[in-house]
XYZ file of C-alpha atoms in Angstrom:
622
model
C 136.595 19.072 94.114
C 136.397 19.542 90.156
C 134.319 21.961 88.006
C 131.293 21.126 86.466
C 131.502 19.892 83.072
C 130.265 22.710 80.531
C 129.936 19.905 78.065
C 130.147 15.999 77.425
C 130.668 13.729 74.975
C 127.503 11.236 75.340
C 129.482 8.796 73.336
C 131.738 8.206 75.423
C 130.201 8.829 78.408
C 128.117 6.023 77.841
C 130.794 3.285 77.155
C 132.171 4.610 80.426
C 129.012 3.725 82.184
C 127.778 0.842 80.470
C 132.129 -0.668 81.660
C 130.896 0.163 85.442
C 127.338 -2.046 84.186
C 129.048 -5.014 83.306
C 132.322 -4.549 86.270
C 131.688 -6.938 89.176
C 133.432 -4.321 91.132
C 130.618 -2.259 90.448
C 127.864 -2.017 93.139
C 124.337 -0.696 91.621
C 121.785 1.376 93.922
C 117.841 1.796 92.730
C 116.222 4.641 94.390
C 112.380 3.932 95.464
C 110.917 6.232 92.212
C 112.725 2.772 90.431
C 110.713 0.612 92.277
C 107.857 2.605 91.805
C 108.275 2.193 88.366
C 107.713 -1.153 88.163
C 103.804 -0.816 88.702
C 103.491 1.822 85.760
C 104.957 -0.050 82.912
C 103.324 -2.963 81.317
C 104.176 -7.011 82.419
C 106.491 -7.249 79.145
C 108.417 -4.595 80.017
C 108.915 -5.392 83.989
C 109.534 -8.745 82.738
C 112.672 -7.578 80.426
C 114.027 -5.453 83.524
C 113.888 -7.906 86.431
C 115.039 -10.644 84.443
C 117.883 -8.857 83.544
C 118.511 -7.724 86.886
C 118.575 -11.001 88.236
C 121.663 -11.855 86.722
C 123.392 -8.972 88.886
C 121.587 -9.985 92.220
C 122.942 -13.470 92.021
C 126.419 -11.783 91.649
C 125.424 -9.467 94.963
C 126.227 -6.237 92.871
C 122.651 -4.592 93.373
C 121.467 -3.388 96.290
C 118.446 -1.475 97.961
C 118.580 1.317 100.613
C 117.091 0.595 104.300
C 115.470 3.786 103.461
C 114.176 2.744 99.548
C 112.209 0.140 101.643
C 110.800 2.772 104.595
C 109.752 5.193 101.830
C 108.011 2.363 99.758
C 106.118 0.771 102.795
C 105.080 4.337 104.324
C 103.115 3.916 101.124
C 102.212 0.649 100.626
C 101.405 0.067 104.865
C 98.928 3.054 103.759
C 97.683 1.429 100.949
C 98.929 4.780 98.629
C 100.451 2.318 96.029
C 97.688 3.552 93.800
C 99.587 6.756 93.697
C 102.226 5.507 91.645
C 99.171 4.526 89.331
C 97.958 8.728 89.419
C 97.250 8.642 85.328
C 94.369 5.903 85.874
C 92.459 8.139 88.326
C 93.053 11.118 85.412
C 91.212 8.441 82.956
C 88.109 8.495 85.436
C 87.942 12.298 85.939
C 87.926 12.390 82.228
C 85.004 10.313 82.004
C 83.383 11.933 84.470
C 84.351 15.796 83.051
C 83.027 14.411 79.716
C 80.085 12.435 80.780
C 78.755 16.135 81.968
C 80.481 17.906 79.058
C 78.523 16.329 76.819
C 74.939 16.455 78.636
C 75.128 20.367 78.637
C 76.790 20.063 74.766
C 73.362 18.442 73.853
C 71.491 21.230 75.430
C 73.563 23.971 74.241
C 74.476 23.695 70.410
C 71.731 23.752 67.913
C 71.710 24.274 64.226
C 72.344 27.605 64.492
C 75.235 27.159 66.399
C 76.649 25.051 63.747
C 77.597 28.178 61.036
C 81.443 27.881 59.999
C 81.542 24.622 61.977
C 83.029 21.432 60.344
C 79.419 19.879 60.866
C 76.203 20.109 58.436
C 73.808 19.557 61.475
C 73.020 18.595 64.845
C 72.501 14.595 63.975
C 76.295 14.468 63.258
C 77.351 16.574 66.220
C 75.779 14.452 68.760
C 76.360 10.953 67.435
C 80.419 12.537 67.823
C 79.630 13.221 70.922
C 78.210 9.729 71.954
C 81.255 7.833 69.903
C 83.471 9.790 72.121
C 81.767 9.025 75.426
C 81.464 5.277 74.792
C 85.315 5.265 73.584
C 86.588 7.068 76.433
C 84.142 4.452 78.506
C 85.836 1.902 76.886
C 89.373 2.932 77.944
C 88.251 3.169 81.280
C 86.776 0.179 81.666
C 89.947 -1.192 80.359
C 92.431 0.290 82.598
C 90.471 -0.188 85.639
C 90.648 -3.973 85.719
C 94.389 -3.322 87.128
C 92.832 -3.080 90.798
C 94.605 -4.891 94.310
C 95.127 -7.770 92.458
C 97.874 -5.835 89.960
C 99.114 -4.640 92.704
C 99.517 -7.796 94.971
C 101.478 -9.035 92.147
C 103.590 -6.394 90.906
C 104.298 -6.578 94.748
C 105.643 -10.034 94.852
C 107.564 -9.567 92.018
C 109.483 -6.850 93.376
C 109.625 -8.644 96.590
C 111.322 -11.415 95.274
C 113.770 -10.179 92.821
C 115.138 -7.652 95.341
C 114.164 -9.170 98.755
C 117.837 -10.410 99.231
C 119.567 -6.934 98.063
C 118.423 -4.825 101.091
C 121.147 -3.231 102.619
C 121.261 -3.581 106.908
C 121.761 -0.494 107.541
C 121.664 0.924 111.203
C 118.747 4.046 110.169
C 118.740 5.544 113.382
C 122.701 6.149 113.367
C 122.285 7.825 109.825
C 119.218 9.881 111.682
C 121.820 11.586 114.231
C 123.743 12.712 111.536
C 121.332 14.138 109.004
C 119.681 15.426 112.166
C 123.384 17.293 112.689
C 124.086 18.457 109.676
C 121.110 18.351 107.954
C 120.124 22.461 107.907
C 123.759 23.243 107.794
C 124.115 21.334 104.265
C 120.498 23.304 103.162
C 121.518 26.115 103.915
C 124.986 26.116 102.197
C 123.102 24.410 99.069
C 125.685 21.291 99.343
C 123.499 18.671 97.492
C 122.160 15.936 98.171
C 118.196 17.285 99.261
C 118.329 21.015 99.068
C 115.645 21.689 97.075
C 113.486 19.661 99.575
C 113.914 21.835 102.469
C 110.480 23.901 101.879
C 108.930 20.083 102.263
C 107.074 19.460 105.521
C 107.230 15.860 105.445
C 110.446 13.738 104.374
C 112.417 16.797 103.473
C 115.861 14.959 104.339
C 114.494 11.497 102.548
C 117.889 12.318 99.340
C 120.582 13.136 102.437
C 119.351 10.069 104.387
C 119.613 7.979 101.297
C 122.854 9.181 100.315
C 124.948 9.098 103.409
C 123.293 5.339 103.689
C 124.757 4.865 100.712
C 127.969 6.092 101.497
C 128.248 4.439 104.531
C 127.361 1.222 103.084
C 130.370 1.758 100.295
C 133.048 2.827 103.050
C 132.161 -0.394 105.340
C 132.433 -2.589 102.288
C 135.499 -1.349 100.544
C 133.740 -0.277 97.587
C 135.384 1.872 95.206
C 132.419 2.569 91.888
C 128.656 2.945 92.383
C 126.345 3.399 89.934
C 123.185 4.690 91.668
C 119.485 4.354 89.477
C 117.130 7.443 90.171
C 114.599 9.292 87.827
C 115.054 11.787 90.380
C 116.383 14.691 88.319
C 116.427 17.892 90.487
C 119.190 19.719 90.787
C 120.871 18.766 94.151
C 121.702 15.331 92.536
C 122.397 15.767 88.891
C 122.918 18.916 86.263
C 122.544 18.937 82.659
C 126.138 20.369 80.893
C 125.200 23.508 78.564
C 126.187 21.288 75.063
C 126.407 17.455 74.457
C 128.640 15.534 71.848
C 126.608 12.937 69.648
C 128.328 11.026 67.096
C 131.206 14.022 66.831
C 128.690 16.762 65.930
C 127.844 19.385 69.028
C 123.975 20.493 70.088
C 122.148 21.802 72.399
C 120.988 19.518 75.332
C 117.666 19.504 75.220
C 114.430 17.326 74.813
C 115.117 15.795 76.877
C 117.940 16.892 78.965
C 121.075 14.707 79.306
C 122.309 15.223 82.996
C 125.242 13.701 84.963
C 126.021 13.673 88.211
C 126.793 16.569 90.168
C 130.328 16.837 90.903
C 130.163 17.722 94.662
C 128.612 14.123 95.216
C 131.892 12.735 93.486
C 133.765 14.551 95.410
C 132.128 13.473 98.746
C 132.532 10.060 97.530
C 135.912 10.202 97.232
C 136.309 11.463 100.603
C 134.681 8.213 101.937
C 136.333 5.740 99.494
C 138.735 7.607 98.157
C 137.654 6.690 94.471
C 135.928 9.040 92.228
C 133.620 5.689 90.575
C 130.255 6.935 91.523
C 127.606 8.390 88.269
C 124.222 8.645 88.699
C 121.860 7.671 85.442
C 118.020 7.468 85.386
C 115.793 4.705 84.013
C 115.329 5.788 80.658
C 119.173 6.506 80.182
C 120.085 3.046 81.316
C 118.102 1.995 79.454
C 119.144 3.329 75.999
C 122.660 2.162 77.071
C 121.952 -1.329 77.260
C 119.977 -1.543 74.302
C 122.852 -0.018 72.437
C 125.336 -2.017 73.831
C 123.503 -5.257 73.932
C 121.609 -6.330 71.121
C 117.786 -8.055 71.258
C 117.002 -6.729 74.888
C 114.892 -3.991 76.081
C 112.772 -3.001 73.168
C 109.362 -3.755 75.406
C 111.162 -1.534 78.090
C 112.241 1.385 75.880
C 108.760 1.501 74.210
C 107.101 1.800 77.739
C 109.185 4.425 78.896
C 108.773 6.864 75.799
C 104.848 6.106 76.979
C 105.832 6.951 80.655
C 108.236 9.791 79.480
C 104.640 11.701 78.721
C 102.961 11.155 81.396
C 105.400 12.891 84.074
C 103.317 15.097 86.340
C 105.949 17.006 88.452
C 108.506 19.365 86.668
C 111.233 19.426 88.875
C 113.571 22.362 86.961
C 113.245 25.902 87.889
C 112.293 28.513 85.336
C 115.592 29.280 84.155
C 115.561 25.727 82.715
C 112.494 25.782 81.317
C 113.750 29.712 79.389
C 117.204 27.678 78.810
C 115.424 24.679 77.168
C 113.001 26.943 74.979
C 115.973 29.149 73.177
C 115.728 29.095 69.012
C 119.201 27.413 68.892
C 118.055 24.373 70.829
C 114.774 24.046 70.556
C 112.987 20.909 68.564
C 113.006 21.689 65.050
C 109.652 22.372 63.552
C 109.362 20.061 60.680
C 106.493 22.259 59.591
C 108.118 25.530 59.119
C 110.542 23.649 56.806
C 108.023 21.504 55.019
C 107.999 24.019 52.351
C 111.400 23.510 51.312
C 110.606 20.047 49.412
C 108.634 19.918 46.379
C 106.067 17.392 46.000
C 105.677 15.850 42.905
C 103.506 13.479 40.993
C 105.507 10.217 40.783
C 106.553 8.483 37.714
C 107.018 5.397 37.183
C 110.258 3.816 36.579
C 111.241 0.126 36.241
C 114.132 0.068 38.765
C 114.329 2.289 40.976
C 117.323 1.349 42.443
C 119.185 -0.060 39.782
C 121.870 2.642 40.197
C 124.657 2.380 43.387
C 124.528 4.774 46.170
C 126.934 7.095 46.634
C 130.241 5.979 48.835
C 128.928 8.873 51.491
C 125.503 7.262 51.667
C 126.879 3.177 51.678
C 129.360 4.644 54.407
C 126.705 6.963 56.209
C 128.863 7.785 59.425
C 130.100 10.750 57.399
C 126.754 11.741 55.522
C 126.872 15.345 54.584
C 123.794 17.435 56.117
C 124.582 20.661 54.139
C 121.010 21.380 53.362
C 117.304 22.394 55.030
C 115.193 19.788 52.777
C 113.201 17.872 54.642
C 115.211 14.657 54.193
C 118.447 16.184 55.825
C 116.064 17.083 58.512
C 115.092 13.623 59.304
C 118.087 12.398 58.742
C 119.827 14.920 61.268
C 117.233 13.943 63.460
C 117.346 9.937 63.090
C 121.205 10.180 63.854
C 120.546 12.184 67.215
C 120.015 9.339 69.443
C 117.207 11.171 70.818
C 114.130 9.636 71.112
C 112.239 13.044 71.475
C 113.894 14.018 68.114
C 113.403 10.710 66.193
C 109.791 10.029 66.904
C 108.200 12.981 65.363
C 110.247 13.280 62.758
C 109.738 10.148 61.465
C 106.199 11.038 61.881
C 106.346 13.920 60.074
C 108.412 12.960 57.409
C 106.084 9.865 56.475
C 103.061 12.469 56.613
C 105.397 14.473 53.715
C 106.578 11.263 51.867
C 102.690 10.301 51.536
C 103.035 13.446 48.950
C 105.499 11.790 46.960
C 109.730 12.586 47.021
C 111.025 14.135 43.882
C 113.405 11.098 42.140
C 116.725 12.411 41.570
C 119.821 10.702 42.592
C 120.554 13.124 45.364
C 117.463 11.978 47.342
C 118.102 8.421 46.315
C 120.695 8.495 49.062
C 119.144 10.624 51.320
C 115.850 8.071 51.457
C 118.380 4.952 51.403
C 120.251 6.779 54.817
C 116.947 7.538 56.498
C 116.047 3.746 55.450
C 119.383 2.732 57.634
C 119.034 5.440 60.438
C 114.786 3.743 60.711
C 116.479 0.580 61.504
C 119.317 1.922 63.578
C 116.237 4.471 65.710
C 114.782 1.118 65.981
C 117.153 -0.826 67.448
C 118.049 1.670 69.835
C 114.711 1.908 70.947
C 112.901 4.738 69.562
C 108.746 4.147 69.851
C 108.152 5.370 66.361
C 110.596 3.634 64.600
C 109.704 -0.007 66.251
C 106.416 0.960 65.369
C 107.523 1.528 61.735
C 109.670 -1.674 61.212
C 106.823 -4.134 63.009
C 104.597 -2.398 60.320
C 106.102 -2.252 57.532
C 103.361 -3.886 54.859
C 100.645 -1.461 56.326
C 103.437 1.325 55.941
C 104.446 0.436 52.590
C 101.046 0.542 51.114
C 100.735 4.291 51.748
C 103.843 5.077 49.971
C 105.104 4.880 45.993
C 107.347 2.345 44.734
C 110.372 4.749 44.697
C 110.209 5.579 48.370
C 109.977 2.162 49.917
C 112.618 0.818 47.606
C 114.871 3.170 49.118
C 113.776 3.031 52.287
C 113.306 -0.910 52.554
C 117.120 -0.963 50.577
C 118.897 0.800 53.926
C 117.043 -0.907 56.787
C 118.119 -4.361 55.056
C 121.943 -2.616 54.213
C 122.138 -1.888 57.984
C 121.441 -5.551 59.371
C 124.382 -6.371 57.341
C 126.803 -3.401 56.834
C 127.889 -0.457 59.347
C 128.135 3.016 59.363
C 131.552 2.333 57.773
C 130.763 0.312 55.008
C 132.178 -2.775 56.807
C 130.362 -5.763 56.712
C 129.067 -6.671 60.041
C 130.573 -10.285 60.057
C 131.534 -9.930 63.793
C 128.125 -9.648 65.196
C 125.109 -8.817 62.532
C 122.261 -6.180 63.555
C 119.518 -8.684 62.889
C 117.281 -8.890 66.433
C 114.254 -7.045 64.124
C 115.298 -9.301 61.273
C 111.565 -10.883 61.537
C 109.941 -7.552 61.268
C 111.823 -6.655 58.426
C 111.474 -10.105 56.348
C 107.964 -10.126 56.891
C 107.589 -8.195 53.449
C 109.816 -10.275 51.415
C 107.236 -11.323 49.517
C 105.852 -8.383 48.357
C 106.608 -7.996 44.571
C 106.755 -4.206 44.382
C 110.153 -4.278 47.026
C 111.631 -7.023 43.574
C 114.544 -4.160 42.670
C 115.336 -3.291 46.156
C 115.598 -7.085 47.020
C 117.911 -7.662 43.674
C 120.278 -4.618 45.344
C 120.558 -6.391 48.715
C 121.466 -9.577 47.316
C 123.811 -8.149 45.222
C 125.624 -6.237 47.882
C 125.466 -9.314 49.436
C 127.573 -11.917 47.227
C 131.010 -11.855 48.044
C 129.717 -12.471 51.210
C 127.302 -15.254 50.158
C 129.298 -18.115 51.641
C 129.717 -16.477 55.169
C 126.255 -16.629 55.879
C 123.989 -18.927 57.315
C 120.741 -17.260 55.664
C 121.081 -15.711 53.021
C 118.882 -12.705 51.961
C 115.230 -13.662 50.253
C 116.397 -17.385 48.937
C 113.649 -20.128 49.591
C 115.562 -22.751 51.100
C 115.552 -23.317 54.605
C 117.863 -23.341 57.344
C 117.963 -26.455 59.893
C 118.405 -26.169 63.755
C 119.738 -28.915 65.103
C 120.337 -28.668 69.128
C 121.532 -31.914 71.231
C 121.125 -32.043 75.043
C 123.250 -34.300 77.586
C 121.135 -37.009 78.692
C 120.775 -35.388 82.068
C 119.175 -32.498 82.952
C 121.304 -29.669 85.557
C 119.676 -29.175 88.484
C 120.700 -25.526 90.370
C 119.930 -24.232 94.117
C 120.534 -21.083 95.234
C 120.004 -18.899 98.246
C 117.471 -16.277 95.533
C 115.797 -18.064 93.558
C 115.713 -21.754 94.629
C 115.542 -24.946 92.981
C 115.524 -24.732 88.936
C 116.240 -27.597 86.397
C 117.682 -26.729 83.350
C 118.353 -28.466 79.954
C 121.850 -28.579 78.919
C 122.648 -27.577 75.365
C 125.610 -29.973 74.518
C 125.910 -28.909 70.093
C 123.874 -26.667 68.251
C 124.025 -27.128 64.315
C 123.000 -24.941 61.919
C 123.025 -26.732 58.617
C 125.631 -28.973 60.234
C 127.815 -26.317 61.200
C 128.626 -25.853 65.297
C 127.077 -23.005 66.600
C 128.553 -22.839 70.087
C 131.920 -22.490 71.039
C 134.188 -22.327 74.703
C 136.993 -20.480 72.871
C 136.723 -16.973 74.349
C 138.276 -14.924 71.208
C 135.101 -16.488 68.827
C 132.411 -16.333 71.235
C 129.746 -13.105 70.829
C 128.992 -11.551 74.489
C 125.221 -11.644 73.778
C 122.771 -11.369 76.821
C 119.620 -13.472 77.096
C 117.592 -14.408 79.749
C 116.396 -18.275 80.791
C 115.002 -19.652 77.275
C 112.996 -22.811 76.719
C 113.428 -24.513 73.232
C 111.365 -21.965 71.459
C 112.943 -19.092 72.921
C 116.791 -20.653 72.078
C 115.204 -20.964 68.043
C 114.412 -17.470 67.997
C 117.461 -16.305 69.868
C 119.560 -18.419 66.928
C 117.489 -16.363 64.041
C 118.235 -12.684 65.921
C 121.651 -13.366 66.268
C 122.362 -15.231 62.587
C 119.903 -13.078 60.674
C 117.684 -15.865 59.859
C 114.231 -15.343 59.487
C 111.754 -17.188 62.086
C 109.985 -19.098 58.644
C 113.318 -19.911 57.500
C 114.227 -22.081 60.163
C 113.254 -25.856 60.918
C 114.447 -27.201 63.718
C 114.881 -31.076 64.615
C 115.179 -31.894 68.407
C 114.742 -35.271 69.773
C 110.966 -36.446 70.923
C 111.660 -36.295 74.485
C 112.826 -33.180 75.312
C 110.469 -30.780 77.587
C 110.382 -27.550 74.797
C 108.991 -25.853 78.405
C 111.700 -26.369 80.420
C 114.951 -23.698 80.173
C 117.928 -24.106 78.512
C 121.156 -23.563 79.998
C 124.738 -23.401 77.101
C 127.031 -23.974 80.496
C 130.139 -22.723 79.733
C 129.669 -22.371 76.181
C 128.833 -19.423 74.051
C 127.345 -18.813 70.553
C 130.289 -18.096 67.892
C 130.809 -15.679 65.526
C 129.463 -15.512 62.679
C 133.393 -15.331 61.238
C 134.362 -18.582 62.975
C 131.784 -20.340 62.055
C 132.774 -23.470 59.682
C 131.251 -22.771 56.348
């Protein structure tokens, strides 16, 4: 048995866990909160999940507990499915709560009570109070149309993605045993379940599903396990006192990063004599994925910062919740600081970013953060991979950037580096930023002409160039690429555009697209005359296209050569789907691209490359 880790490097952690992802060797557990999930984010976002998912079932690396499917049909038998849908009842108690609020509001407040109020008189006061009711009936009206119908097929989905992954597992064997050694474990705090012996009903639910899965892994041979719970209490995981981000130390906090507990490893090893077995929740999975495979999850990630919110049961004890509150790691207050920047009345200037950025700000891996301004703040905060640190300070930093930025070339890099880390917070998945980039026009019209020069200038540098300085020729950032062109038209973004083409040039002839230039790029894909047809034991008979060349501006885009090919992920795509996919992945706008395809292809029907892969942008044949 090892000590507990007093810190990790998330880094690397990650890449270790995200190796285990894509190693066949690798067998992946979800716990029944993960299927529980499913019903509480949005058809998008399910959609992204089990169609990535699929991909592993067909290889028979994910599987699902006897005891996953006994907890989820005690509740579903019971018709208690609505409990994993708790925050649409809260909508109707609202309404309700309100609904009488406001009746005795109308009878108590008069005129008088209206001195050092925000309202002139009792007219205004009750029309609020009448907006609010019929917005808040709104709402409600709106979220209860997901009745049994949702339900029924959320159901079937889950059903039959995972219907073929449920493990055979003898329950009533793994009942003797818990039954055995059950209390003994509790009462020597050996984890898994511990802190569910004060429950009256299921208290041994975590011990049952972890000697199943133990079981299952010693029958089988299998040697690294990668188990998918957002249960987070203490028996099964522990957050280490400091994490490792990037190279810099911090607190972890907001939320916690936690890895498994290293009693279970041990344990493990003693039935499979391998220490291969981490546990990761949903929204950590998730953030891995989307930074190690580009274009995927954004839905997803955007749901689960919503979901993230909404948690009703606090699972750490108090000295967690003292722990997570200290002054050295709590959330920074971006409003105790906001008096550090001075906001000035803007001038106008004709280019605003005529002048180069510094080498530290072009190469921003090694930024210095030496100050307390406001911009170092966000910045710090961008570059913590945190989506509890990036969303409100992007939020609060656009609230102090409506003021105006003082123009000086110091904050010329420091708005150019929170321009890249907007795009990079985006791309890894962070609500606020996606919000930001897929609104950039509406954004850009509350700011001046210096800021979103600066800003637009790094979120189109990072597409192109890493934290390094490198040009991304290997595999460009580019799966927001429409978002962010969407505004190449407007005039006022002319000296920012005139910097990205000119960091550009010397790499003018490597690209397929080339930054703001009117002509337009043409998609040519041929299919073989005959369509593949493909039966298997999950998902039946498909038929499939099959994508014989792909030209872009007559150059081959696909490629069987291993060494030029880009290991990109993307689900079944019809025609429409495989022009997109091309424009993410080459940085070419979605109204820069024609395509020509012959008259009788089905653009409905999915496309399958075969054996072939999409090449780098490096190989390609310019």
């Amino acid at each position: 048995m090892k000590f507990p880790l007093a810190e990790i490097n998330v880094n690397d952690y990650n890449d270790e866990i995200f190796k285990l992802i894509q190693d066949d060797e690798c067998t992946i557990f979800i716990d029944t909160n993960i299927i529980a999930l499913m019903y509480g984010i949005h058809d998008s976002a399910r959609k992204e999940f089990l169609d990535w998912i699929k991909t592993y079932i067909v290889k028979d690396r994910v599987k699902i507990p006897n005891w996953v499917i006994n907890e989820y049909s005690n509740r579903f038998i019971r018709d208690q499915i609505q409990d994993y849908l708790s925050p649409l009842t809260k909508i109707k108690t609202i309404k309700k709560e309100f609904t009488h609020a406001s009746a005795f509001l109308k009878m108590y407040i008069d005129d008088a009570s209206l001195t050092r109020s925000k309202y002139t008189n009792i007219i205004d006061f009750q029309e609020d109070l009448k907006i609010i009711e019929e917005k808040i009936a709104k709402i409600e009206f709106t979220t209860s149309s997901k009745g049994h119908d949702y339900k029924i097929k959320v159901h079937k989905e889950i059903e039959q993605t995972f219907e073929k992954c449920i493990i055979d597992t003898d329950l009533e064997k793994i009942l003797s045993k818990v039954n055995e050694l059950g209390l003994i474990r509790y009462n020597h705090k050996l984890p898994p379940g511990f802190q569910d012996d004060k429950k009256d009903l299921n208290s041994h639910g975590d011990l049952i599903l972890w000697y199943e899965i133990l079981d299952f892994c010693k029958s089988k041979s299998i040697k690294k396990a990668l188990l998918i719970t957002n249960d987070e209490k203490k028996d099964w995981v522990y957050a280490p006192f400091k994490i490792i981000v990037n190279g810099r130390k911090q607190g972890n906090s907001n939320p916690q990063f936690k890895i498994v507990d290293s009693r279970l490893v041990h344990e493990f090893k003693t039935y499979t004599s391998s220490e291969e077995f981490h546990i990761v929740n949903f929204e950590q999975f998730t953030k891995i994925l989307i930074g190690k495979i580009s274009n995927t999850f954004i839905d997803l990630a955007n749901a689960l910062q919503i979901v993230h919110n909404q948690k009703s049961e606090i699972e750490d004890d108090k000295e967690n919740v003292l722990k997570e509150t200290t002054e050295e790691e709590a959330t920074v207050n971006f409003e105790e600081i906001a008096e550090v920047i001075e906001s000035v009345d803007t001038v106008a200037i004709e280019n605003p970013v005529a002048s180069t950025y510094s080498p530290h700000a072009l190469s921003d891996i090694d930024f210095p953060l030496y100050d307390d301004t406001i911009l170092t703040k966000t910045i710090e905060e961008l570059k913590s991979y945190n989506w509890y640190k990036q969303n409100p300070a992007l939020q609060y930093f656009l609230e102090i950037a409506k003021k105006g930025i003082e123009e000086n070339n110091t904050n010329n890099d420091k708005l150019f580096v929170i321009g890249r880390n907007i795009y990079q917070s985006a791309c890894g998945g962070s609500g606020e930023a996606m919000s930001f980039i897929s609104e950039l026009r509406s954004n850009f019209v509350k700011l001046n002409d210096y800021i979103i020069n600066h800003i637009y200038s790094g979120i189109v540098y990072e597409i192109y160039f890493d934290s390094s300085n490198a040009f991304r020729e290997e595999n460009l950032k580019s799966h927001l690429i429409n978002e962010v062109f969407a505004v190449s038209d407007v005039e006022r973004l002319n000296p920012s555009k005139e910097f990205i083409k000119a960091s550009l040039e010397q790499y003018k002839n490597g690209l397929l697209y080339f930054p703001f230039q009117i002509e337009q790029v043409i998609i040519k894909p041929i299919f073989n005359e005959s369509t593949k047809i493909t039966n298997d034991d999950w998902f039946g008979e498909k038929e499939f296209l099959v994508l014989n060349e792909l030209k872009g501006n007559n150059i081959e885009l696909l490629t069987t050569e291993n060494e030029n090919s880009l290991d990109i992920y993307f689900p079944n795509l019809n025609l429409l789907g495989l022009i997109n996919t091309i424009g993410k992945i080459y940085a070419i706008p979605e109204n820069k691209i024609e395509y020509e395809v012959a008259e009788n292809i089905d653009n409905k029907m999915p496309i399958t490359l075969e054996n072939k892969s999409f090449r780098k942008l490096s190989s390609l044949d310019f």
